[in-house]
Amino acid sequence: MGKLDIITIVIIAANVIVSYKGFGDFGFFEKYKFNIGAIRRGEQIRMFSSGFLHADTTHLFFNMFALYLFADQVLYEVGQYSFFIIYIGSLLAGNMLSLYFHKNEYHYSAVGASGAVTGVLYSAILLNPQQPYYFLFLPPRIGDIDLGIPGYILGIAYLLYSIYGMKKRIGNIGHDAHFGGAVGGYLITLILVPHLFKTDILMVGVLALPILLLFVLRRSGKI
C-alpha cells in the first residue's frame, strides 16, 4: 500500500475519535447508535452517527483496516470528492436497508462503519473486477497455483453470504447493513462513473445478480 490519502486519514480519525468517545461515555453511545425505535421517533441523526461508533476496539480496528486496504483503489479511479460521496452514501444505504428489514423491531440496535466500508469494497470491485485478492497470512502462490481470487467472484460470494446471514440471522452481525452498503457503493459508483456501462457492461450485470436475488427473495417472502 502507498501513502494514505488525506481523505482516508480524516475518515479513520473521525471513526477513532467518535468510537473512543462512545467507549467511555455510555450516554453518548446510546444517544447516537442505530436504534429502530429512536429513528422511527424522528432521531434521524442516528442513521449517520451510528456509522462512526463501534462496539469495541477490535470492531473498530477491523473496519478501519479494511478501509485502509481498499480505499486507495477507489480514490485512484474517482478522486477524493467522489470517494467521500461513495463512503457516506454507502453508510446511509446500509442503515436504510437495516431500517427496512427491522422496521418493526423497535429494540434493534447496531453500530459500525461496516456498511460504508463494504460500499468502498464493492466499488473497488466494480471498478476493477478482474483484480485478484489474496488471503492475509497466506502466500500469493503455491508452486504454479495462484491463490488470488478475482474481485467479482469475491464480491458475489460475499453478498451471497450476506443474504444467507440475513436469512439465518448468523451471529451478532449486521448482514443487512453490509449488503445495503454494497448496493450503495455499486449504484453510486455507476452514477459517478457511467462509462462503465460502455466499457464493462458484462461485469456491471454480473455484480448486480446478488442484488436482484435479494429483491426476488424478499418479494417472495423467503427472507
XYZ file of C-alpha atoms in Angstrom:
223
model
C 0.000 0.000 0.000
C 1.141 3.554 -0.682
C 0.864 6.684 1.425
C -2.575 7.181 2.944
C -4.650 9.855 1.231
C -5.812 12.744 3.413
C -9.495 11.839 2.999
C -8.823 8.300 4.258
C -6.921 9.721 7.235
C -9.801 12.083 8.038
C -12.399 9.280 7.872
C -10.296 6.942 10.038
C -9.638 9.742 12.536
C -13.359 10.543 12.742
C -14.172 6.891 13.396
C -11.479 6.611 16.076
C -12.473 9.840 17.861
C -16.222 9.141 17.863
C -15.763 5.475 18.771
C -13.459 6.237 21.705
C -15.887 8.860 22.918
C -18.552 6.146 22.850
C -16.322 3.632 24.643
C -16.007 5.965 27.626
C -19.419 7.629 27.594
C -22.388 5.256 27.719
C -24.905 8.098 27.345
C -23.197 9.324 24.172
C -23.113 5.798 22.771
C -26.804 5.248 23.482
C -27.770 8.636 22.060
C -26.080 8.143 18.688
C -26.227 4.399 17.969
C -28.564 2.978 15.317
C -31.848 2.124 17.055
C -35.109 1.419 15.240
C -37.411 2.845 17.898
C -35.468 6.099 18.228
C -35.167 6.559 14.462
C -38.877 5.996 13.983
C -39.491 8.635 16.667
C -37.612 11.117 14.481
C -33.978 10.839 15.582
C -32.666 10.606 12.019
C -29.145 11.679 13.016
C -28.605 8.090 14.184
C -28.705 6.941 10.553
C -25.428 8.827 10.132
C -23.790 8.932 13.559
C -24.024 5.175 14.171
C -21.613 4.639 11.272
C -18.820 6.232 13.326
C -19.459 4.316 16.555
C -18.061 0.835 17.216
C -18.742 -1.850 19.796
C -15.092 -2.222 20.854
C -11.521 -1.688 19.678
C -11.460 -4.969 17.715
C -14.586 -3.969 15.780
C -13.046 -0.547 15.094
C -9.676 -1.970 14.033
C -11.039 -4.460 11.508
C -13.340 -1.911 9.872
C -10.562 0.670 9.580
C -8.053 -1.924 8.379
C -10.484 -2.985 5.638
C -10.952 0.660 4.666
C -7.170 1.079 4.530
C -6.876 -1.928 2.221
C -9.454 -0.833 -0.349
C -9.689 2.972 -0.172
C -6.727 3.734 -2.448
C -8.158 1.648 -5.298
C -11.332 3.728 -5.361
C -9.551 7.026 -4.748
C -7.244 6.388 -7.696
C -10.215 5.857 -10.015
C -12.681 8.518 -8.856
C -10.823 11.092 -6.732
C -11.364 12.400 -3.208
C -14.741 14.087 -3.632
C -16.406 11.104 -5.299
C -14.774 8.723 -2.825
C -16.302 10.669 0.060
C -19.725 10.516 -1.614
C -19.366 6.737 -2.048
C -18.335 6.292 1.596
C -21.136 8.384 3.123
C -23.730 7.179 0.612
C -22.863 3.547 1.371
C -23.068 4.215 5.112
C -26.580 5.625 4.723
C -27.635 2.903 2.268
C -26.546 0.211 4.715
C -28.568 1.763 7.526
C -31.560 2.278 5.246
C -31.648 -1.424 4.387
C -31.319 -2.289 8.088
C -34.217 0.039 8.841
C -36.276 -1.617 6.123
C -35.598 -5.161 7.330
C -36.010 -4.417 11.050
C -38.627 -1.657 10.934
C -40.919 -3.441 13.381
C -38.156 -4.475 15.821
C -38.154 -1.356 17.978
C -35.293 -2.537 20.204
C -32.982 -3.444 17.298
C -29.679 -1.577 17.577
C -26.382 -1.561 15.688
C -23.153 0.388 15.291
C -20.182 0.367 12.965
C -18.729 1.542 9.660
C -19.198 -1.860 8.020
C -21.835 -0.648 5.557
C -19.639 2.228 4.400
C -16.551 0.017 4.156
C -18.441 -2.675 2.245
C -19.618 0.006 -0.167
C -15.998 1.021 -0.782
C -15.073 -2.644 -1.274
C -17.870 -3.234 -3.795
C -16.984 -0.006 -5.574
C -13.357 -1.155 -5.854
C -14.506 -4.477 -7.283
C -16.832 -2.795 -9.782
C -14.028 -0.510 -10.953
C -11.504 -3.362 -11.263
C -13.486 -6.628 -11.329
C -10.640 -8.827 -12.551
C -8.123 -7.708 -9.942
C -7.095 -10.666 -7.760
C -7.411 -10.541 -3.987
C -5.297 -12.659 -1.677
C -5.820 -14.146 1.760
C -3.950 -12.478 4.598
C -1.131 -14.559 6.102
C -1.064 -16.902 3.089
C 1.431 -16.767 0.203
C 0.098 -15.427 -3.110
C 1.198 -18.597 -4.876
C 1.829 -22.236 -4.081
C 4.057 -23.565 -6.833
C 2.319 -22.745 -10.107
C -1.040 -22.171 -8.408
C -2.090 -18.547 -7.997
C -4.188 -18.222 -4.828
C -5.727 -14.907 -5.867
C -9.498 -14.665 -6.163
C -10.859 -12.336 -8.884
C -12.677 -9.396 -7.363
C -16.031 -10.094 -8.986
C -16.083 -13.626 -7.544
C -15.182 -12.298 -4.083
C -17.900 -9.643 -4.305
C -20.639 -12.015 -5.413
C -19.636 -14.628 -2.827
C -19.664 -12.024 -0.062
C -23.144 -10.781 -0.945
C -24.485 -14.323 -1.228
C -23.116 -14.995 2.251
C -24.758 -11.771 3.465
C -28.117 -12.961 2.087
C -27.631 -16.282 3.886
C -26.646 -14.395 7.051
C -29.782 -12.253 6.839
C -31.996 -15.292 6.338
C -30.435 -17.321 9.158
C -29.524 -14.351 11.373
C -25.994 -15.651 11.777
C -24.048 -14.118 14.642
C -24.240 -10.616 16.046
C -23.503 -9.167 12.608
C -25.425 -6.567 10.609
C -25.558 -8.559 7.370
C -28.298 -6.290 6.012
C -26.140 -3.195 6.622
C -23.243 -4.865 4.810
C -25.488 -5.727 1.872
C -27.078 -2.279 1.786
C -23.651 -0.670 1.868
C -22.554 -2.779 -1.095
C -25.667 -1.760 -3.020
C -24.933 1.880 -2.213
C -21.330 1.553 -3.367
C -22.449 -0.177 -6.548
C -25.141 2.324 -7.527
C -23.230 5.479 -6.577
C -20.148 4.300 -8.460
C -22.255 3.715 -11.573
C -23.722 7.215 -11.270
C -20.277 8.765 -10.832
C -18.548 6.588 -13.448
C -21.242 5.996 -16.092
C -18.741 4.931 -18.758
C -18.671 1.526 -17.019
C -21.931 0.799 -18.840
C -19.953 1.029 -22.086
C -16.571 -0.377 -21.094
C -17.590 -3.250 -18.786
C -21.323 -3.847 -19.101
C -20.893 -7.586 -18.516
C -19.411 -7.084 -15.055
C -21.962 -4.389 -14.260
C -24.618 -7.026 -14.885
C -22.804 -9.862 -13.121
C -22.263 -7.824 -9.955
C -25.957 -6.884 -9.936
C -27.057 -10.537 -9.698
C -26.916 -10.864 -5.882
C -28.858 -7.594 -5.574
C -31.578 -8.921 -7.879
C -31.592 -12.202 -5.944
C -32.254 -10.388 -2.674
C -35.098 -8.458 -4.314
C -36.671 -11.688 -5.604
C -36.302 -13.461 -2.254
C -37.816 -10.507 -0.423
C -40.735 -10.266 -2.830
C -41.395 -13.988 -2.421
C -41.299 -13.730 1.382
C -38.302 -16.056 1.702
C -36.211 -13.505 3.545
